[in-house]
Structures are given as C-alpha cells and as structure tokens.
Amino acid sequence: MSRHKRLAEADRQYIWHPFTQMRDYQEMEPVIIERGEGSYLIDINGRRYLDGVSSLWVTIHGHCRGEIDQAVIEQVGRISHSTLLGLSNPPAIELAKRLVEITPAGLERVFYSDNGSTGCEVALKMAFQYRQLRGEGGKTRFISFKNAYHGDTLGAVSVGGIDLFHEAYRPLLFPVLQAEAPYCYRCPLGLIWPGCGMECLGTLEGIMKDHHQDVAALIIEPLVQGAAGMITQPPGFLAGVRELCTRYGVLMIADEVAVGFGRTGRMFACEHEGVRPDMMVLAKGITGGYLPLAATLTTEEIYKVFLGEHHEFKTFFHGHTYTGNPLACAAALANLAVFKNDKTLEQLAPKIDLLSQGLERFKDLSVVGDVRQRGFMAGIELVADKEAKTPFPPHERMGIRVILEARKRGVIIRPLGDVIVIMPPLSITEGELEELLEVIYQSIETVTAS
Ligand code: PLP
C-alpha cells in the first residue's frame, strides 16, 4: 500500500477535523501536508500549493524561515518546557519586554496563555476580577459585537456573535450586551456609509448610556471582524469605540489575534486610529506561525489591583500548563527579529497596493457581491444575485467548491461560508501574489460557469 493511501486511510479512521463536516471530508482525497517552503505547502506526494491563508492566518515570514527554525532548535537544545507558575525562563522574559515595547503605550504587563481563545478568556476573567477587587462588584457584564468571533472556549463563545457557530451553545453561555457592528455591505440599519454618520456607533452609545454601571468591559476585533467574513469597519469606528469606553468608564479589550503582527499594514490594528486599549490579546502570528502562544497585555493600573497579602486571595487564579512555553517564546522573539531585519512592514506596503489592484477585476464578476480589504486581509463575498445581494443557498456549497477548484490549481485557501478569504504570508512575493489572485479568479469563474 502506498504511503499516501495508508496515511489517508488512517486519517479517515482516526481524526475528527475541526470546523469540518466529516461526512464530506470522508468522501474527499485528503491533502496531507508534510513540508513547507516560503509561501508553499508541500504534500506527501511532493505536490506544491501556495498557502493563500497563511495556514489559518498565522504564517508571517513564510514556512521554514531559517532564523526562526534556528531559534527553536537552539531552544530545544537548552530546554523545551518549564512552568511559568512561580518560575520564569529567559525567552518568556525577553518576549514580554519586547511586546510591551512594541504595543500601544500603557500596556505594560504580559500574561501568557497558548491560543487566541484562552487569550480572550484571560482578558474577560481579568476584567471581571478587577471589578470585584475594586469593590465594583456590580460591574459584571460585557459588551460585545454582532458577528464577533473571539474563539471557541465557552467564555469566548459567550462574547461571540456568529449565530451559526455560537447559537447552539447559548444555554451554556453568560448573557452579554450585544452592540450592532458595522457591516456596510449589508448594513443592519439599512444605511449607506459615509452618509450614515456611523449610526451603528450610536447603538453602542445607547447600550453604554443605559448599562455602563453594570459593565466590566467591552471586547472588539479592531478594524476587521475576521471570522465573520473579513468584515471591515469604516475609518473612525474603532476610535469612536475607544472614546465611548473612556467616556463611560468601560474597559476596552482589543482582540488583535487575527489582525495583529502586520496583517493590516501596521504592527497592530489599533495603531491606525491611535487607539490605546486597556487590554490587548495577541496570538496567531505572534510566533510567525510556528507554535501555539498567546499574550494578554494590560495596564499597570489593572495589574496593581491584583496585588495583596497572600491570605487576601487577590491572586489571578488562572494559568495553563504550557503558559509561557520557552520554545514558543523563542520562536516569537525570532519572529520579531525578522520583522526588524527584513523591514517586513515597509516591504508589505507595495504588496498591499498590488492586492488592492488585483482585487479590482473581481468586482466585475457576476457572483461577486462585495470585495473587502484591509491591509493584507481580504474577503470576496459571493452572492447568487448581485442586485438583491441574495446569498447562495447553503446546499450549493459555493465557497467550498471554489476552494476545491483552487486546490486543483495548486492553491490552498479556506472560505468563511461564501466569503473567499485571501490572507497570504506577509513574505509572499509579488509574483506569487499575482498567481494566487489569478488562480482564485479562475476558480470562481469555473465554478460559477458550471
Ligand atoms: N480571536 C480572533 C479575532 C480570532 O480570529 C480567533 C481565531 O480565528 C480567535 C480569537 C481564537 O483563536 P484560537 O483559534 O487560537 O483559539
């Protein structure tokens, strides 16, 4: 039996894949990735695929980037793991210092965990306990946004706003105050930007006015709601949210899990609008796509409220086994070093322009309802009727059919419903980016012509 056949059979027999309808998966020939090289994924048969979604939005400087490989290898030679519960390790210390240096001013303490969901859980629990410790025990509620995604653990799901993913678990979740989020293509208020004057911010203000005395914090994905379908916010929305949080004494948690580390063209999305959140959650690109790691940053003011005598039990009773893992932190340090040495953000600017230009022609396709882009994140929303903005019926699996067509042509992408996501490694070359766009264009045309 060939190696591919043996592994494919074992894959079908033993693995339950995440966010995957396994009945469909069982019927498909699995792609089994064995190696990576720059912008390419290579399967066990040696076939190369352009990685159009950065292996779920994490790869920054490409696969098998020498400096990051080397940093991990060197750290393996020293130690792969020791706990951060009561002990420390050099990469975790150095990284915390660097993160404080590069994130918006005011964020001065780093709490590690190991993925975006836990990073958000940490922020929510920290905000909640902060209120308790300050004698503001009535401030127990959270404000989150429609269409938000903060991960799959139950606290993160509670502040999530994507019914398809979250509704089934509603009985298990804590209730939140849900604000309208901008989705200009399908404005929930039926308005058109910029004439709307960002009325959606007004609904948030209403919630704040009525409930601020009960609210611990607000959580937001700055600039782009990624998992909802790359929904971009109009300029000024984020700054408006910050202003309202300040005015009503609500802590602002910026979930930069998807948008952080250069994705929007700046190191952090908050920088675009000069926003200083009270907490910031980082994960995904933090290690350049090498290892699971998350960091929740907060202010010294919040940190200090947790200080006290041992018997006062003001401790933040939260921690994960692999919190501050030295291998992951070493990878993250090397990731940041490459940002600096390669001048990654400067190199990215013309590629962002190229992406914008390349996306233009998609707008003329009859099935393309909306094309959204912020920096190096883009989403193409496919619709059955362009005029009426009618979505395709789910059984048509339009998004999936397009990405399977692209796969045949040597490109790996993953849709969000019928939104085709484009989120390549920041290191992709201009030639590779053009190829990626060409394949996606052809794939949409082929699928919709059939
Ligand atoms: N927050 C945001 C904004 C995300 O996009 C994601 C994942 O896509 C998460 C949190 C959850 O991250 P993880 O999958 O690492 O738990």
CSV table of C-alpha atoms and ligand atoms in Angstrom, one decimal:
chain,number,residue,atom,x,y,z
A,1,MET,CA,0.0,0.0,0.0
A,2,SER,CA,1.4,3.4,-0.9
A,3,ARG,CA,2.3,5.8,1.9
A,4,HIS,CA,-0.4,8.2,0.8
A,5,LYS,CA,-3.1,5.5,0.8
A,6,ARG,CA,-2.0,4.3,4.3
A,7,LEU,CA,-2.0,7.7,5.8
A,8,ALA,CA,-5.2,8.8,4.1
A,9,GLU,CA,-7.0,5.7,5.5
A,10,ALA,CA,-5.6,6.3,9.0
A,11,ASP,CA,-6.6,10.0,8.7
A,12,ARG,CA,-10.2,9.0,7.8
A,13,GLN,CA,-10.3,6.4,10.5
A,14,TYR,CA,-8.8,8.3,13.5
A,15,ILE,CA,-9.0,12.1,13.1
A,16,TRP,CA,-12.0,14.3,13.7
A,17,HIS,CA,-11.1,17.5,11.9
A,18,PRO,CA,-12.1,20.9,13.4
A,19,PHE,CA,-14.8,23.0,11.7
A,20,THR,CA,-15.2,20.2,9.2
A,21,GLN,CA,-18.3,18.3,8.1
A,22,MET,CA,-16.7,14.9,8.4
A,23,ARG,CA,-19.1,13.2,6.1
A,24,ASP,CA,-17.9,15.4,3.3
A,25,TYR,CA,-14.3,15.0,4.4
A,26,GLN,CA,-14.6,11.2,4.3
A,27,GLU,CA,-15.5,11.4,0.6
A,28,MET,CA,-12.6,13.6,-0.4
A,29,GLU,CA,-9.0,12.6,-1.0
A,30,PRO,CA,-7.2,14.3,1.9
A,31,VAL,CA,-4.3,16.6,1.3
A,32,ILE,CA,-1.6,15.6,3.7
A,33,ILE,CA,1.0,18.4,4.2
A,34,GLU,CA,4.4,17.2,5.0
A,35,ARG,CA,6.7,20.1,4.4
A,36,GLY,CA,6.7,23.9,3.9
A,37,GLU,CA,8.9,26.2,2.0
A,38,GLY,CA,8.4,30.0,1.9
A,39,SER,CA,4.8,30.6,0.7
A,40,TYR,CA,4.3,27.0,-0.3
A,41,LEU,CA,2.9,23.9,1.4
A,42,ILE,CA,4.2,20.6,0.1
A,43,ASP,CA,2.1,17.4,0.4
A,44,ILE,CA,3.4,13.9,0.9
A,45,ASN,CA,3.4,13.3,-2.8
A,46,GLY,CA,5.6,16.3,-3.3
A,47,ARG,CA,2.9,18.5,-4.8
A,48,ARG,CA,3.3,22.2,-4.0
A,49,TYR,CA,0.5,24.5,-3.1
A,50,LEU,CA,0.5,28.3,-2.5
A,51,ASP,CA,-0.6,28.9,1.1
A,52,GLY,CA,-3.2,31.5,0.5
A,53,VAL,CA,-4.5,31.8,4.1
A,54,SER,CA,-1.2,31.6,5.9
A,55,SER,CA,-2.1,28.2,7.5
A,56,LEU,CA,-5.1,29.7,9.2
A,57,TRP,CA,-3.8,33.3,9.4
A,58,VAL,CA,-0.6,32.5,11.3
A,59,THR,CA,2.4,32.3,8.9
A,60,ILE,CA,4.2,35.7,8.7
A,61,HIS,CA,7.6,35.2,7.1
A,62,GLY,CA,6.9,32.0,5.3
A,63,HIS,CA,7.4,28.4,6.2
A,64,CYS,CA,10.7,27.1,7.3
A,65,ARG,CA,12.2,30.5,7.8
A,66,GLY,CA,15.8,29.9,8.7
A,67,GLU,CA,16.2,32.3,11.6
A,68,ILE,CA,13.0,31.1,13.4
A,69,ASP,CA,13.9,27.4,12.8
A,70,GLN,CA,17.3,28.1,14.3
A,71,ALA,CA,15.9,29.9,17.3
A,72,VAL,CA,13.6,26.9,18.1
A,73,ILE,CA,16.3,24.4,17.5
A,74,GLU,CA,18.7,26.3,19.8
A,75,GLN,CA,16.0,26.5,22.5
A,76,VAL,CA,15.3,22.8,22.2
A,77,GLY,CA,19.0,22.3,23.0
A,78,ARG,CA,18.5,24.2,26.2
A,79,ILE,CA,15.0,23.2,27.4
A,80,SER,CA,11.7,22.7,25.7
A,81,HIS,CA,9.4,23.5,28.6
A,82,SER,CA,9.4,24.6,32.2
A,83,THR,CA,6.5,26.1,34.0
A,84,LEU,CA,5.8,29.8,34.4
A,85,LEU,CA,3.8,29.1,37.6
A,86,GLY,CA,6.2,30.6,40.1
A,87,LEU,CA,9.2,30.2,37.9
A,88,SER,CA,10.5,32.1,34.9
A,89,ASN,CA,12.5,31.5,31.7
A,90,PRO,CA,14.7,33.8,29.5
A,91,PRO,CA,12.6,33.7,26.3
A,92,ALA,CA,9.4,34.5,28.2
A,93,ILE,CA,11.0,37.4,29.9
A,94,GLU,CA,12.7,38.8,26.8
A,95,LEU,CA,9.5,38.5,24.8
A,96,ALA,CA,7.3,40.2,27.5
A,97,LYS,CA,9.7,43.1,27.4
A,98,ARG,CA,9.6,43.3,23.6
A,99,LEU,CA,5.8,43.1,23.5
A,100,VAL,CA,5.5,45.9,26.0
A,101,GLU,CA,7.9,48.0,23.8
A,102,ILE,CA,6.0,47.4,20.5
A,103,THR,CA,2.3,47.5,21.6
A,104,PRO,CA,0.4,50.8,22.2
A,105,ALA,CA,1.6,52.9,25.2
A,106,GLY,CA,0.0,51.9,28.5
A,107,LEU,CA,0.1,48.2,28.0
A,108,GLU,CA,2.8,47.2,30.5
A,109,ARG,CA,2.1,43.7,31.8
A,110,VAL,CA,2.0,40.4,29.8
A,111,PHE,CA,0.0,37.4,30.8
A,112,TYR,CA,0.8,34.3,28.6
A,113,SER,CA,-1.5,31.6,27.5
A,114,ASP,CA,-1.5,29.3,24.5
A,115,ASN,CA,-4.1,30.3,21.9
A,116,GLY,CA,-6.4,33.1,20.9
A,117,SER,CA,-9.4,31.7,22.7
A,118,THR,CA,-7.6,31.4,26.0
A,119,GLY,CA,-6.0,34.8,25.5
A,120,CYS,CA,-9.6,36.2,25.3
A,121,GLU,CA,-10.7,34.2,28.3
A,122,VAL,CA,-7.8,35.6,30.3
A,123,ALA,CA,-8.9,39.2,29.3
A,124,LEU,CA,-12.5,38.6,30.3
A,125,LYS,CA,-11.7,37.0,33.6
A,126,MET,CA,-9.1,39.6,34.4
A,127,ALA,CA,-11.5,42.4,33.7
A,128,PHE,CA,-14.2,40.7,35.8
A,129,GLN,CA,-12.0,40.1,38.8
A,130,TYR,CA,-10.5,43.6,38.5
A,131,ARG,CA,-14.0,45.0,39.0
A,132,GLN,CA,-14.6,42.7,42.0
A,133,LEU,CA,-11.3,43.6,43.6
A,134,ARG,CA,-12.1,47.3,43.2
A,135,GLY,CA,-15.3,46.9,45.0
A,136,GLU,CA,-17.3,47.4,41.8
A,137,GLY,CA,-19.0,44.0,42.1
A,138,GLY,CA,-22.0,45.2,40.2
A,139,LYS,CA,-19.9,45.6,37.0
A,140,THR,CA,-20.3,42.0,35.8
A,141,ARG,CA,-21.4,42.4,32.2
A,142,PHE,CA,-19.6,42.5,28.9
A,143,ILE,CA,-20.4,44.4,25.7
A,144,SER,CA,-19.5,42.6,22.5
A,145,PHE,CA,-20.5,42.9,18.9
A,146,LYS,CA,-22.8,41.2,16.5
A,147,ASN,CA,-20.7,39.0,14.1
A,148,ALA,CA,-17.8,38.9,16.6
A,149,TYR,CA,-15.5,35.9,16.9
A,150,HIS,CA,-13.2,35.5,19.9
A,151,GLY,CA,-12.6,31.8,19.9
A,152,ASP,CA,-14.3,28.5,20.8
A,153,THR,CA,-14.0,28.2,24.6
A,154,LEU,CA,-17.2,29.0,26.4
A,155,GLY,CA,-16.3,32.5,27.6
A,156,ALA,CA,-15.1,33.4,24.2
A,157,VAL,CA,-18.2,31.9,22.7
A,158,SER,CA,-20.3,34.0,25.1
A,159,VAL,CA,-18.9,37.2,23.6
A,160,GLY,CA,-19.2,35.8,20.1
A,161,GLY,CA,-21.8,36.9,17.7
A,162,ILE,CA,-21.9,34.5,14.9
A,163,ASP,CA,-25.1,32.6,15.2
A,164,LEU,CA,-24.0,29.6,13.1
A,165,PHE,CA,-21.1,28.9,15.4
A,166,HIS,CA,-22.5,30.1,18.7
A,167,GLU,CA,-26.2,29.7,18.9
A,168,ALA,CA,-26.3,26.0,19.8
A,169,TYR,CA,-24.4,26.7,23.0
A,170,ARG,CA,-26.5,29.6,24.1
A,171,PRO,CA,-27.9,27.8,27.2
A,172,LEU,CA,-24.3,27.3,28.5
A,173,LEU,CA,-23.2,30.9,28.0
A,174,PHE,CA,-23.3,34.1,30.0
A,175,PRO,CA,-25.5,36.8,28.6
A,176,VAL,CA,-23.8,39.8,27.0
A,177,LEU,CA,-24.9,43.2,25.8
A,178,GLN,CA,-24.6,42.9,22.1
A,179,ALA,CA,-23.9,46.0,20.1
A,180,GLU,CA,-24.5,46.4,16.3
A,181,ALA,CA,-21.3,46.1,14.3
A,182,PRO,CA,-20.7,47.8,11.0
A,183,TYR,CA,-21.2,45.5,8.0
A,184,CYS,CA,-21.5,48.2,5.4
A,185,TYR,CA,-22.4,45.8,2.5
A,186,ARG,CA,-25.4,44.6,4.5
A,187,CYS,CA,-25.9,47.4,6.9
A,188,PRO,CA,-28.2,46.2,9.7
A,189,LEU,CA,-29.6,49.7,10.0
A,190,GLY,CA,-30.2,49.9,6.2
A,191,LEU,CA,-27.9,52.9,5.9
A,192,ILE,CA,-25.1,53.8,3.5
A,193,TRP,CA,-21.6,54.8,4.5
A,194,PRO,CA,-20.3,57.6,4.8
A,195,GLY,CA,-23.6,59.4,4.7
A,196,CYS,CA,-24.8,57.2,7.7
A,197,GLY,CA,-22.6,59.1,10.1
A,198,MET,CA,-21.8,55.8,11.7
A,199,GLU,CA,-25.2,55.3,13.2
A,200,CYS,CA,-24.0,51.9,14.4
A,201,LEU,CA,-21.8,53.7,16.9
A,202,GLY,CA,-25.0,55.3,18.2
A,203,THR,CA,-26.4,51.9,19.2
A,204,LEU,CA,-23.3,51.2,21.1
A,205,GLU,CA,-23.6,54.5,22.8
A,206,GLY,CA,-27.2,53.7,23.7
A,207,ILE,CA,-26.1,50.5,25.4
A,208,MET,CA,-23.3,52.3,27.3
A,209,LYS,CA,-25.7,55.0,28.5
A,210,ASP,CA,-28.2,52.5,29.8
A,211,HIS,CA,-25.9,49.9,31.2
A,212,HIS,CA,-22.4,51.3,31.8
A,213,GLN,CA,-22.8,51.0,35.6
A,214,ASP,CA,-23.2,47.2,35.1
A,215,VAL,CA,-20.4,46.7,32.6
A,216,ALA,CA,-16.9,45.3,33.3
A,217,ALA,CA,-15.5,45.6,29.8
A,218,LEU,CA,-16.1,45.7,26.0
A,219,ILE,CA,-14.3,43.4,23.6
A,220,ILE,CA,-13.7,44.2,20.0
A,221,GLU,CA,-11.8,42.9,17.0
A,222,PRO,CA,-10.2,46.1,15.8
A,223,LEU,CA,-10.7,47.2,12.1
A,224,VAL,CA,-11.8,43.7,10.8
A,225,GLN,CA,-14.2,41.1,12.0
A,226,GLY,CA,-12.2,38.2,10.5
A,227,ALA,CA,-14.1,35.0,11.1
A,228,ALA,CA,-17.4,36.7,10.3
A,229,GLY,CA,-16.2,37.1,6.7
A,230,MET,CA,-13.4,39.7,6.7
A,231,ILE,CA,-15.9,42.5,7.6
A,232,THR,CA,-14.1,45.8,7.6
A,233,GLN,CA,-15.0,48.7,9.8
A,234,PRO,CA,-15.3,52.2,8.4
A,235,PRO,CA,-12.5,54.6,9.4
A,236,GLY,CA,-13.1,56.2,12.8
A,237,PHE,CA,-15.2,53.3,14.2
A,238,LEU,CA,-12.5,52.0,16.4
A,239,ALA,CA,-11.5,55.4,17.7
A,240,GLY,CA,-15.2,56.1,18.3
A,241,VAL,CA,-15.5,52.9,20.4
A,242,ARG,CA,-12.4,53.9,22.4
A,243,GLU,CA,-13.9,57.3,23.1
A,244,LEU,CA,-17.2,55.8,24.3
A,245,CYS,CA,-15.3,53.3,26.6
A,246,THR,CA,-13.4,56.2,28.1
A,247,ARG,CA,-16.5,58.4,28.5
A,248,TYR,CA,-18.5,55.6,30.2
A,249,GLY,CA,-15.7,54.1,32.2
A,250,VAL,CA,-15.7,50.7,30.4
A,251,LEU,CA,-12.5,48.8,29.9
A,252,MET,CA,-11.6,48.2,26.3
A,253,ILE,CA,-10.3,44.8,25.3
A,254,ALA,CA,-8.7,44.8,21.8
A,255,ASP,CA,-8.7,41.3,20.4
A,256,GLU,CA,-5.8,41.5,17.9
A,257,VAL,CA,-5.5,37.7,17.5
A,258,ALA,CA,-6.2,37.9,13.8
A,259,VAL,CA,-5.2,41.5,12.9
A,260,GLY,CA,-2.0,41.8,14.9
A,261,PHE,CA,1.5,41.3,13.7
A,262,GLY,CA,1.4,43.3,10.5
A,263,ARG,CA,-1.8,41.9,9.0
A,264,THR,CA,-3.4,45.3,8.5
A,265,GLY,CA,-0.2,47.0,7.3
A,266,ARG,CA,0.8,48.3,10.8
A,267,MET,CA,2.2,46.1,13.5
A,268,PHE,CA,-1.1,46.3,15.4
A,269,ALA,CA,-4.5,47.4,14.1
A,270,CYS,CA,-5.1,49.8,17.0
A,271,GLU,CA,-2.2,51.9,15.7
A,272,HIS,CA,-4.2,53.0,12.6
A,273,GLU,CA,-6.5,55.1,14.8
A,274,GLY,CA,-4.1,55.9,17.6
A,275,VAL,CA,-6.2,53.7,20.0
A,276,ARG,CA,-4.8,52.6,23.4
A,277,PRO,CA,-6.8,49.7,24.7
A,278,ASP,CA,-6.9,48.7,28.3
A,279,MET,CA,-6.1,45.1,27.3
A,280,MET,CA,-4.8,43.6,24.1
A,281,VAL,CA,-5.0,39.9,23.1
A,282,LEU,CA,-2.3,38.5,20.8
A,283,ALA,CA,-1.9,35.0,19.4
A,284,LYS,CA,-1.8,33.5,15.8
A,285,GLY,CA,1.0,35.4,14.2
A,286,ILE,CA,2.9,36.0,17.4
A,287,THR,CA,5.3,33.1,16.8
A,288,GLY,CA,5.3,33.7,13.0
A,289,GLY,CA,3.1,30.6,12.7
A,290,TYR,CA,5.5,28.2,14.4
A,291,LEU,CA,4.0,27.3,17.8
A,292,PRO,CA,0.9,28.0,19.9
A,293,LEU,CA,1.2,31.0,22.1
A,294,ALA,CA,-1.0,33.9,23.3
A,295,ALA,CA,-0.3,37.0,25.3
A,296,THR,CA,-2.9,39.2,27.0
A,297,LEU,CA,-1.4,42.6,27.8
A,298,THR,CA,-2.8,45.0,30.3
A,299,THR,CA,-2.0,48.2,32.1
A,300,GLU,CA,0.0,48.6,35.3
A,301,GLU,CA,-3.1,50.1,36.9
A,302,ILE,CA,-5.1,46.8,36.4
A,303,TYR,CA,-2.2,44.7,37.4
A,304,LYS,CA,-1.7,46.5,40.6
A,305,VAL,CA,-5.3,45.9,41.8
A,306,PHE,CA,-4.4,42.2,42.0
A,307,LEU,CA,-1.6,42.8,44.4
A,308,GLY,CA,-2.1,42.0,48.1
A,309,GLU,CA,-1.3,39.8,51.0
A,310,HIS,CA,-1.3,36.0,50.3
A,311,HIS,CA,-4.3,35.5,52.5
A,312,GLU,CA,-6.3,38.2,50.8
A,313,PHE,CA,-6.6,35.9,47.8
A,314,LYS,CA,-6.4,38.7,45.2
A,315,THR,CA,-4.3,36.4,43.0
A,316,PHE,CA,-5.4,36.0,39.4
A,317,PHE,CA,-6.2,32.3,39.7
A,318,HIS,CA,-5.7,31.4,36.0
A,319,GLY,CA,-2.9,29.6,34.2
A,320,HIS,CA,-2.4,26.9,31.6
A,321,THR,CA,0.2,24.2,31.7
A,322,TYR,CA,2.1,25.5,28.7
A,323,THR,CA,1.8,29.1,29.7
A,324,GLY,CA,5.0,31.0,28.6
A,325,ASN,CA,6.4,27.9,26.9
A,326,PRO,CA,10.1,28.7,26.1
A,327,LEU,CA,10.1,27.2,22.7
A,328,ALA,CA,7.1,29.3,21.6
A,329,CYS,CA,8.6,32.4,23.2
A,330,ALA,CA,11.9,31.8,21.4
A,331,ALA,CA,10.0,31.5,18.1
A,332,ALA,CA,8.1,34.7,18.9
A,333,LEU,CA,11.4,36.6,19.6
A,334,ALA,CA,12.9,35.3,16.3
A,335,ASN,CA,9.7,36.3,14.5
A,336,LEU,CA,10.0,39.9,15.8
A,337,ALA,CA,13.7,40.0,14.9
A,338,VAL,CA,12.8,39.0,11.3
A,339,PHE,CA,10.2,41.8,11.2
A,340,LYS,CA,13.0,44.2,12.0
A,341,ASN,CA,15.8,42.8,9.8
A,342,ASP,CA,13.6,42.2,6.8
A,343,LYS,CA,11.8,45.6,7.3
A,344,THR,CA,8.7,43.4,6.8
A,345,LEU,CA,6.2,46.3,7.2
A,346,GLU,CA,7.9,48.5,4.7
A,347,GLN,CA,8.2,45.6,2.2
A,348,LEU,CA,4.5,44.9,2.7
A,349,ALA,CA,3.1,48.3,1.7
A,350,PRO,CA,3.6,47.8,-2.1
A,351,LYS,CA,2.2,44.3,-1.8
A,352,ILE,CA,-0.9,45.7,-0.1
A,353,ASP,CA,-1.3,48.0,-3.1
A,354,LEU,CA,-0.8,45.1,-5.5
A,355,LEU,CA,-3.5,43.2,-3.7
A,356,SER,CA,-5.9,46.1,-4.0
A,357,GLN,CA,-5.3,46.4,-7.7
A,358,GLY,CA,-5.6,42.7,-8.2
A,359,LEU,CA,-8.9,42.6,-6.4
A,360,GLU,CA,-10.4,45.3,-8.7
A,361,ARG,CA,-11.4,42.9,-11.5
A,362,PHE,CA,-13.2,40.6,-9.1
A,363,LYS,CA,-15.8,43.2,-8.6
A,364,ASP,CA,-17.0,42.8,-12.2
A,365,LEU,CA,-17.7,39.1,-11.8
A,366,SER,CA,-21.5,38.5,-11.7
A,367,VAL,CA,-21.3,36.4,-8.5
A,368,VAL,CA,-19.1,38.8,-6.5
A,369,GLY,CA,-21.3,41.0,-4.3
A,370,ASP,CA,-18.6,42.6,-2.2
A,371,VAL,CA,-14.8,42.8,-2.1
A,372,ARG,CA,-13.3,43.8,1.3
A,373,GLN,CA,-9.7,44.5,2.1
A,374,ARG,CA,-7.8,45.9,5.0
A,375,GLY,CA,-4.1,45.7,4.6
A,376,PHE,CA,-3.2,42.1,3.8
A,377,MET,CA,-6.6,40.6,4.7
A,378,ALA,CA,-9.2,40.3,2.1
A,379,GLY,CA,-12.6,38.7,1.6
A,380,ILE,CA,-14.6,38.2,-1.6
A,381,GLU,CA,-18.3,37.7,-0.8
A,382,LEU,CA,-20.1,35.5,-3.4
A,383,VAL,CA,-23.8,36.1,-4.0
A,384,ALA,CA,-26.4,34.4,-6.1
A,385,ASP,CA,-28.0,37.7,-7.1
A,386,LYS,CA,-25.8,40.7,-7.2
A,387,GLU,CA,-28.6,43.3,-7.4
A,388,ALA,CA,-30.5,41.9,-4.5
A,389,LYS,CA,-27.4,40.7,-2.6
A,390,THR,CA,-29.1,37.3,-2.2
A,391,PRO,CA,-26.7,34.7,-0.8
A,392,PHE,CA,-26.3,31.3,-2.4
A,393,PRO,CA,-28.4,28.5,-0.8
A,394,PRO,CA,-26.1,26.7,1.7
A,395,HIS,CA,-26.5,23.3,-0.1
A,396,GLU,CA,-24.7,24.8,-3.1
A,397,ARG,CA,-21.5,25.0,-1.0
A,398,MET,CA,-20.3,27.7,-3.3
A,399,GLY,CA,-17.4,28.7,-1.1
A,400,ILE,CA,-16.2,25.2,-0.7
A,401,ARG,CA,-16.5,24.5,-4.4
A,402,VAL,CA,-14.3,27.5,-5.2
A,403,ILE,CA,-11.6,26.5,-2.8
A,404,LEU,CA,-11.6,22.9,-4.1
A,405,GLU,CA,-11.2,24.2,-7.6
A,406,ALA,CA,-8.3,26.4,-6.4
A,407,ARG,CA,-6.8,23.3,-4.8
A,408,LYS,CA,-6.7,21.5,-8.1
A,409,ARG,CA,-4.8,24.5,-9.4
A,410,GLY,CA,-2.2,24.4,-6.7
A,411,VAL,CA,-3.6,26.9,-4.2
A,412,ILE,CA,-4.8,26.3,-0.6
A,413,ILE,CA,-7.4,28.7,0.7
A,414,ARG,CA,-10.3,28.2,3.1
A,415,PRO,CA,-13.6,30.1,2.9
A,416,LEU,CA,-15.8,31.5,5.5
A,417,GLY,CA,-19.2,30.4,4.3
A,418,ASP,CA,-19.4,32.0,0.8
A,419,VAL,CA,-16.6,34.5,1.5
A,420,ILE,CA,-13.4,33.6,-0.1
A,421,VAL,CA,-10.6,34.6,2.2
A,422,ILE,CA,-7.2,35.9,0.9
A,423,MET,CA,-4.6,36.2,3.6
A,424,PRO,CA,-1.2,35.1,2.4
A,425,PRO,CA,2.1,35.2,4.4
A,426,LEU,CA,3.4,38.7,4.6
A,427,SER,CA,6.5,37.4,2.9
A,428,ILE,CA,4.8,36.3,-0.3
A,429,THR,CA,6.5,37.6,-3.4
A,430,GLU,CA,4.7,39.9,-5.8
A,431,GLY,CA,4.8,37.1,-8.4
A,432,GLU,CA,3.3,34.6,-6.0
A,433,LEU,CA,0.6,37.1,-5.1
A,434,GLU,CA,-0.4,37.6,-8.7
A,435,GLU,CA,-0.5,33.8,-9.2
A,436,LEU,CA,-2.7,33.4,-6.1
A,437,LEU,CA,-5.2,36.0,-7.4
A,438,GLU,CA,-5.2,34.6,-10.9
A,439,VAL,CA,-6.0,31.1,-9.6
A,440,ILE,CA,-8.8,32.4,-7.3
A,441,TYR,CA,-10.3,34.4,-10.2
A,442,GLN,CA,-10.2,31.4,-12.5
A,443,SER,CA,-11.7,29.2,-9.8
A,444,ILE,CA,-14.6,31.5,-9.2
A,445,GLU,CA,-15.2,31.7,-12.9
A,446,THR,CA,-15.0,27.9,-13.4
A,447,VAL,CA,-17.3,27.0,-10.5
A,448,THR,CA,-19.9,29.6,-11.4
A,449,ALA,CA,-19.9,28.7,-15.1
A,450,SER,CA,-20.6,25.1,-14.3
B,1,PLP,N1,-9.9,36.0,18.3
B,1,PLP,C1,-10.0,36.2,17.0
B,1,PLP,C2,-10.2,37.6,16.5
B,1,PLP,C3,-9.8,35.2,16.0
B,1,PLP,O1,-9.9,35.4,14.7
B,1,PLP,C4,-9.6,33.9,16.5
B,1,PLP,C5,-9.4,32.8,15.6
B,1,PLP,O2,-9.6,32.8,14.5
B,1,PLP,C6,-9.5,33.7,17.9
B,1,PLP,C7,-9.7,34.8,18.8
B,1,PLP,C8,-9.3,32.3,18.5
B,1,PLP,O3,-8.0,31.9,18.3
B,1,PLP,P1,-7.6,30.4,18.5
B,1,PLP,O4,-8.2,29.7,17.3
B,1,PLP,O5,-6.1,30.4,18.5
B,1,PLP,O6,-8.2,29.9,19.8
